[in-house]
């Protein structure tokens, strides 16, 4: 008899295991697996990085003969195609598992073509899906978005005053938010493949855009620099991590571009449309570089361009208890966009959290019904 409560408990463990690899598996999904027999935990596994064994195989290998007749809980539908590793459906069948419980159906077209669930059912294995589906989809939101849309998942992060300013009239933004908020931003950087800013932020703040712990995986730093103004002595070209500079196509093979490449930068050319990059084309370009999640950190012009594109998947706003009250200060979204209040997009509030006296607000676009 199926015990739904027990299924959820074991799946929660599998989700916790999967999360250990946050920021390390792209372009693969996060996957955790748990093998249980007669109500007892037998083994666990999670996918650590691309090209290594999948979570199911790790758990099956650890279980050995104890896997025969057991149940395996997996956060994502087991794969049924050959990639850099053999199909997990094959490993499950050969191990003698009698029941497979997975949370989310894999949107990967390769899995859809071979139909893992049918393969397992045809082998006489009981299959149950959809356990803690919402949590699993949230955990793999970068993977799901990239597979289904072809674009990286975009998170826009803003640190602003109560009156919506991200810097004073002189461009100074250090520090609007407090240290607790900035520590959380470090976590956001670790979880994304790349962090993106405009050249204005580079010239004003000379940011490093790194994770403070040099032993941690560093996000790729992406600079939108149409006129190739990046200073050769910028912090972006020092220390750990890789820097991509996106410039207009006419500057791609310039002498400045060649010098930047000697500093370790990757210079990519993209055509301008009305003196701006087309965000859809930019995201396609980044996807081709293997980037599946982007943290957009500013400034106002970049935030405005992404907002107008409609490609922001999540907004994270840190609101500090400060008021600039200056019309010359820098707005979170700068630029002109002539449309009435009745036509603006409405967001859905997901999370509210305090970091000291700062408040973090997390929003997502409302889905059309």
Coordinates of C-alpha atoms in Angstrom, one line a residue:
X1 CA 0.0 0.0 0.0
X2 CA 1.3 3.4 -1.0
X3 CA 2.1 5.8 2.0
X4 CA 1.9 9.3 0.6
X5 CA 3.4 10.8 3.8
X6 CA 6.4 8.5 3.6
X7 CA 6.9 9.3 -0.1
X8 CA 7.0 13.0 0.7
X9 CA 9.5 12.5 3.6
X10 CA 11.9 10.6 1.4
X11 CA 11.5 13.0 -1.4
X12 CA 12.4 15.9 0.9
X13 CA 15.6 14.1 1.7
X14 CA 16.3 13.6 -2.1
X15 CA 15.7 17.4 -2.7
X16 CA 18.1 18.3 0.1
X17 CA 20.8 16.1 -1.4
X18 CA 20.2 17.6 -4.9
X19 CA 20.7 21.1 -3.5
X20 CA 24.3 20.3 -2.5
X21 CA 25.4 20.8 -6.1
X22 CA 23.8 24.2 -6.5
X23 CA 25.9 26.2 -9.1
X24 CA 28.0 23.2 -10.1
X25 CA 25.9 21.1 -12.5
X26 CA 24.9 23.4 -15.4
X27 CA 23.9 22.6 -18.1
X28 CA 22.7 19.5 -16.3
X29 CA 19.8 19.6 -13.7
X30 CA 20.1 19.2 -10.0
X31 CA 19.1 15.6 -9.1
X32 CA 19.0 13.7 -5.8
X33 CA 18.2 10.1 -5.2
X34 CA 17.3 8.0 -2.1
X35 CA 16.9 4.2 -2.0
X36 CA 14.6 2.8 0.7
X37 CA 13.6 -0.8 1.6
X38 CA 11.1 -1.9 4.2
X39 CA 11.0 1.7 5.5
X40 CA 14.7 1.9 6.0
X41 CA 17.2 4.1 4.3
X42 CA 19.6 2.0 2.2
X43 CA 21.7 4.5 0.2
X44 CA 21.7 8.1 -1.2
X45 CA 23.3 9.9 -4.1
X46 CA 23.2 13.3 -5.9
X47 CA 24.6 14.5 -9.2
X48 CA 27.7 16.5 -8.5
X49 CA 28.7 18.0 -11.9
X50 CA 28.4 17.5 -15.6
X51 CA 30.0 14.3 -16.9
X52 CA 29.9 12.5 -13.6
X53 CA 27.6 9.7 -12.5
X54 CA 24.0 10.5 -12.1
X55 CA 22.3 10.5 -8.7
X56 CA 20.4 7.2 -9.4
X57 CA 23.6 5.4 -10.4
X58 CA 25.5 6.6 -7.3
X59 CA 22.7 5.5 -5.0
X60 CA 22.4 2.1 -6.8
X61 CA 26.1 1.5 -6.6
X62 CA 26.2 2.3 -2.9
X63 CA 23.3 0.0 -2.2
X64 CA 24.6 -3.0 -4.2
X65 CA 22.5 -6.1 -3.8
X66 CA 20.4 -4.3 -1.1
X67 CA 18.7 -2.4 -4.0
X68 CA 16.9 -5.5 -5.2
X69 CA 13.2 -5.2 -4.3
X70 CA 13.6 -1.6 -3.0
X71 CA 12.1 1.8 -3.9
X72 CA 14.2 4.6 -5.3
X73 CA 13.1 8.2 -4.9
X74 CA 14.4 10.7 -7.5
X75 CA 13.8 14.4 -7.8
X76 CA 13.7 14.3 -11.6
X77 CA 12.5 11.6 -14.0
X78 CA 15.3 9.1 -14.7
X79 CA 17.0 9.5 -18.0
X80 CA 16.5 6.9 -20.8
X81 CA 19.0 8.1 -23.3
X82 CA 22.7 7.8 -23.8
X83 CA 24.7 10.9 -23.1
X84 CA 28.1 11.2 -21.3
X85 CA 26.7 8.4 -19.1
X86 CA 24.5 5.4 -19.7
X87 CA 20.7 5.6 -19.2
X88 CA 19.5 5.5 -15.6
X89 CA 16.5 3.5 -16.6
X90 CA 18.8 0.7 -17.5
X91 CA 20.7 0.9 -14.2
X92 CA 17.3 0.8 -12.3
X93 CA 16.1 -2.3 -14.2
X94 CA 19.4 -4.2 -13.8
X95 CA 19.5 -3.3 -10.0
X96 CA 16.1 -5.1 -9.5
X97 CA 14.3 -2.1 -8.0
X98 CA 10.6 -2.6 -7.8
X99 CA 9.3 0.9 -7.4
X100 CA 10.4 4.3 -8.8
X101 CA 9.0 7.6 -7.3
X102 CA 10.1 10.8 -9.0
X103 CA 9.0 14.3 -8.6
X104 CA 9.3 16.3 -11.9
X105 CA 9.0 15.0 -15.4
X106 CA 12.2 15.8 -17.4
X107 CA 11.4 18.5 -20.0
X108 CA 14.6 17.4 -22.0
X109 CA 13.4 16.4 -25.5
X110 CA 15.8 13.4 -25.5
X111 CA 14.0 12.0 -22.4
X112 CA 10.6 12.8 -23.9
X113 CA 11.4 10.9 -27.1
X114 CA 12.4 7.7 -25.3
X115 CA 9.8 7.9 -22.5
X116 CA 11.4 6.8 -19.3
X117 CA 8.1 6.0 -17.5
X118 CA 7.0 3.6 -20.2
X119 CA 10.4 1.8 -20.2
X120 CA 10.2 1.3 -16.5
X121 CA 6.5 0.2 -16.6
X122 CA 7.2 -2.3 -19.4
X123 CA 10.0 -3.8 -17.2
X124 CA 7.4 -4.4 -14.5
X125 CA 8.4 -1.6 -12.2
X126 CA 5.8 0.4 -10.3
X127 CA 6.2 4.2 -11.2
X128 CA 4.7 7.1 -9.3
X129 CA 5.4 10.7 -10.2
X130 CA 4.6 14.3 -9.1
X131 CA 5.6 14.0 -5.4
X132 CA 6.6 17.5 -4.1
X133 CA 6.4 18.7 -7.7
X134 CA 6.3 22.4 -6.9
X135 CA 9.5 22.2 -4.8
X136 CA 11.3 20.2 -7.5
X137 CA 10.4 22.7 -10.2
X138 CA 11.6 25.5 -8.0
X139 CA 14.9 23.8 -7.4
X140 CA 15.5 23.2 -11.1
X141 CA 14.1 26.5 -12.4
X142 CA 17.3 27.4 -14.2
X143 CA 17.4 24.0 -16.1
X144 CA 13.6 24.0 -16.8
X145 CA 13.7 27.6 -18.2
X146 CA 16.7 26.9 -20.4
X147 CA 15.4 23.7 -21.8
X148 CA 11.9 25.0 -22.5
X149 CA 12.7 28.5 -23.8
X150 CA 16.3 28.3 -25.1
X151 CA 17.1 31.3 -23.0
X152 CA 19.0 31.5 -19.7
X153 CA 17.0 32.0 -16.5
X154 CA 17.3 35.7 -15.6
X155 CA 17.3 37.1 -12.0
X156 CA 17.3 40.9 -11.6
X157 CA 18.9 42.0 -8.3
X158 CA 18.4 45.6 -7.1
X159 CA 19.6 47.3 -4.0
X160 CA 17.7 50.5 -3.5
X161 CA 16.5 53.2 -1.1
X162 CA 12.9 53.5 -0.1
X163 CA 12.4 56.1 -2.8
X164 CA 13.7 53.6 -5.5
X165 CA 17.3 54.9 -6.0
X166 CA 20.3 52.7 -6.6
X167 CA 23.0 55.4 -6.4
X168 CA 23.2 59.1 -5.5
X169 CA 23.6 61.8 -8.2
X170 CA 27.3 61.2 -8.3
X171 CA 26.9 57.5 -9.0
X172 CA 27.9 56.3 -5.6
X173 CA 26.1 53.2 -4.5
X174 CA 28.5 51.9 -1.7
X175 CA 26.8 51.1 0.4
X176 CA 23.0 51.4 0.1
X177 CA 22.3 48.0 1.6
X178 CA 23.9 46.5 4.7
X179 CA 26.4 43.7 5.1
X180 CA 23.7 41.0 5.8
X181 CA 22.1 41.8 2.4
X182 CA 25.5 41.8 0.7
X183 CA 26.2 38.3 2.1
X184 CA 23.0 37.0 0.6
X185 CA 24.1 38.5 -2.8
X186 CA 27.3 36.4 -2.5
X187 CA 25.1 33.4 -2.2
X188 CA 23.1 34.5 -5.3
X189 CA 26.4 34.8 -7.3
X190 CA 27.5 31.3 -6.3
X191 CA 24.1 29.9 -7.5
X192 CA 24.2 31.6 -10.9
X193 CA 26.4 30.7 -13.9
X194 CA 27.0 34.4 -14.6
X195 CA 26.6 37.9 -13.2
X196 CA 26.0 40.8 -15.6
X197 CA 26.4 44.6 -15.3
X198 CA 26.7 47.5 -17.8
X199 CA 29.8 49.5 -18.5
X200 CA 28.4 52.3 -16.4
X201 CA 28.7 50.2 -13.3
X202 CA 32.2 49.2 -14.2
X203 CA 33.3 52.8 -14.7
X204 CA 31.6 54.1 -11.5
X205 CA 32.3 51.3 -9.0
X206 CA 35.2 49.2 -10.5
X207 CA 33.5 46.0 -9.1
X208 CA 35.2 42.6 -8.9
X209 CA 31.8 40.8 -9.2
X210 CA 33.4 37.7 -7.6
X211 CA 32.5 35.3 -4.8
X212 CA 34.6 36.4 -1.8
X213 CA 35.9 32.9 -1.1
X214 CA 38.4 32.2 -3.9
X215 CA 37.9 28.4 -3.3
X216 CA 34.3 28.6 -4.4
X217 CA 33.1 28.4 -8.0
X218 CA 33.2 31.8 -9.5
X219 CA 30.4 33.1 -11.8
X220 CA 31.3 34.3 -15.2
X221 CA 31.4 38.1 -15.3
X222 CA 29.5 39.6 -18.2
X223 CA 30.0 43.3 -19.1
X224 CA 27.7 45.1 -21.6
X225 CA 30.2 47.4 -23.2
X226 CA 29.0 48.7 -26.6
X227 CA 31.8 51.1 -27.2
X228 CA 34.5 48.9 -25.6
X229 CA 35.3 51.4 -22.8
X230 CA 36.4 48.8 -20.2
X231 CA 39.6 50.1 -18.4
X232 CA 42.6 47.8 -18.8
X233 CA 43.3 48.1 -15.1
X234 CA 39.8 47.2 -14.0
X235 CA 39.3 44.8 -11.1
X236 CA 37.4 42.5 -13.5
X237 CA 40.8 41.4 -15.1
X238 CA 42.4 40.6 -11.8
X239 CA 42.2 37.6 -9.5
X240 CA 39.9 34.6 -10.1
X241 CA 37.1 34.1 -12.5
X242 CA 36.4 34.7 -16.2
X243 CA 35.2 37.9 -17.8
X244 CA 33.0 38.1 -21.0
X245 CA 32.8 41.5 -22.6
X246 CA 29.9 42.0 -25.0
X247 CA 30.6 44.8 -27.4
X248 CA 29.2 45.9 -30.8
X249 CA 30.3 43.8 -33.7
X250 CA 32.4 46.6 -35.2
X251 CA 34.7 46.6 -32.1
X252 CA 35.0 42.9 -31.9
X253 CA 38.3 42.7 -33.8
X254 CA 39.7 46.1 -32.7
X255 CA 43.2 46.6 -31.1
X256 CA 41.5 47.3 -27.8
X257 CA 39.6 43.9 -28.1
X258 CA 42.9 42.1 -28.7
X259 CA 44.5 43.8 -25.7
X260 CA 41.6 42.8 -23.5
X261 CA 41.9 39.2 -24.7
X262 CA 45.6 39.2 -23.6
X263 CA 44.2 40.1 -20.1
X264 CA 42.1 36.9 -20.2
X265 CA 38.8 38.5 -21.3
X266 CA 36.5 36.8 -23.8
X267 CA 35.3 39.5 -26.2
X268 CA 32.0 38.7 -28.0
X269 CA 30.5 40.9 -30.7
X270 CA 26.8 41.6 -31.1
X271 CA 24.9 44.1 -33.4
X272 CA 23.3 47.1 -31.9
X273 CA 19.7 48.0 -32.5
X274 CA 18.8 51.7 -31.8
X275 CA 22.2 52.0 -30.0
X276 CA 21.3 49.1 -27.6
X277 CA 21.8 45.4 -27.5
X278 CA 18.7 43.3 -28.3
X279 CA 18.2 41.3 -25.0
X280 CA 16.8 38.2 -26.8
X281 CA 19.9 38.1 -29.1
X282 CA 22.1 38.6 -26.1
X283 CA 20.5 35.7 -24.1
X284 CA 20.8 33.4 -27.1
X285 CA 24.5 34.3 -27.4
X286 CA 25.0 33.6 -23.7
X287 CA 23.1 30.3 -24.0
X288 CA 25.5 29.2 -26.8
X289 CA 28.4 29.8 -24.3
X290 CA 26.8 27.3 -21.9
X291 CA 25.3 29.9 -19.6
X292 CA 22.0 28.8 -18.2
X293 CA 21.4 31.4 -15.4
X294 CA 22.3 35.1 -15.2
X295 CA 22.2 37.4 -12.2
X296 CA 21.7 40.9 -13.5
X297 CA 23.1 43.4 -11.0
X298 CA 22.8 46.7 -12.7
X299 CA 22.7 49.6 -13.3
X300 CA 19.5 51.4 -14.1
X301 CA 19.9 51.3 -17.9
X302 CA 20.6 47.6 -18.0
X303 CA 17.7 46.9 -15.6
X304 CA 15.4 48.9 -17.9
X305 CA 16.6 47.0 -21.0
X306 CA 15.9 43.7 -19.4
X307 CA 12.5 44.8 -18.1
X308 CA 11.4 46.0 -21.5
X309 CA 12.5 42.6 -23.0
X310 CA 10.1 40.7 -20.8
X311 CA 12.9 38.2 -20.1
X312 CA 13.2 38.6 -16.3
X313 CA 12.2 35.4 -14.5
X314 CA 12.7 36.7 -11.0
X315 CA 13.1 40.1 -9.3
X316 CA 15.1 40.3 -6.0
X317 CA 14.8 43.8 -4.5
X318 CA 16.8 44.7 -1.3
X319 CA 15.1 47.8 0.1
X320 CA 17.3 49.8 2.6
X321 CA 15.8 52.2 5.2
X322 CA 17.3 55.2 3.4
X323 CA 15.8 58.1 1.4
X324 CA 17.8 60.2 -1.0
X325 CA 14.9 62.5 -2.0
X326 CA 16.9 63.8 -5.0
X327 CA 15.5 63.8 -8.5
X328 CA 19.1 63.7 -9.9
X329 CA 19.9 60.4 -8.0
X330 CA 20.1 57.2 -10.1
X331 CA 16.8 55.3 -10.5
X332 CA 16.6 51.5 -10.3
X333 CA 15.2 51.6 -13.8
X334 CA 16.4 54.5 -16.0
X335 CA 15.3 55.5 -19.4
X336 CA 12.1 56.4 -21.1
X337 CA 9.3 54.0 -21.8
X338 CA 6.0 55.6 -22.8
X339 CA 3.2 53.4 -21.6
X340 CA 0.4 54.2 -19.1
X341 CA 0.0 52.6 -15.7
X342 CA -2.8 50.5 -16.9
X343 CA -0.4 48.7 -19.3
X344 CA 2.5 47.9 -16.9
X345 CA 3.3 44.4 -15.9
X346 CA 2.1 43.2 -12.5
X347 CA 4.3 41.1 -10.4
X348 CA 3.6 38.3 -7.9
X349 CA 5.2 38.6 -4.4
X350 CA 7.0 35.3 -3.6
X351 CA 9.0 36.1 -0.5
X352 CA 9.6 38.8 2.1
X353 CA 12.6 38.5 4.4
X354 CA 14.5 40.8 6.7
X355 CA 18.3 41.2 6.7
X356 CA 18.9 43.5 9.6
X357 CA 17.0 46.7 8.8
X358 CA 17.0 45.9 5.1
X359 CA 14.0 44.1 3.5
X360 CA 14.3 41.6 0.7
X361 CA 11.3 41.3 -1.6
X362 CA 11.2 38.5 -4.2
X363 CA 8.8 38.8 -7.1
X364 CA 8.0 36.9 -10.3
X365 CA 6.0 38.0 -13.3
X366 CA 2.3 37.0 -13.0
X367 CA 1.4 34.3 -15.5
X368 CA -1.5 35.2 -17.9
X369 CA -4.6 33.1 -17.2

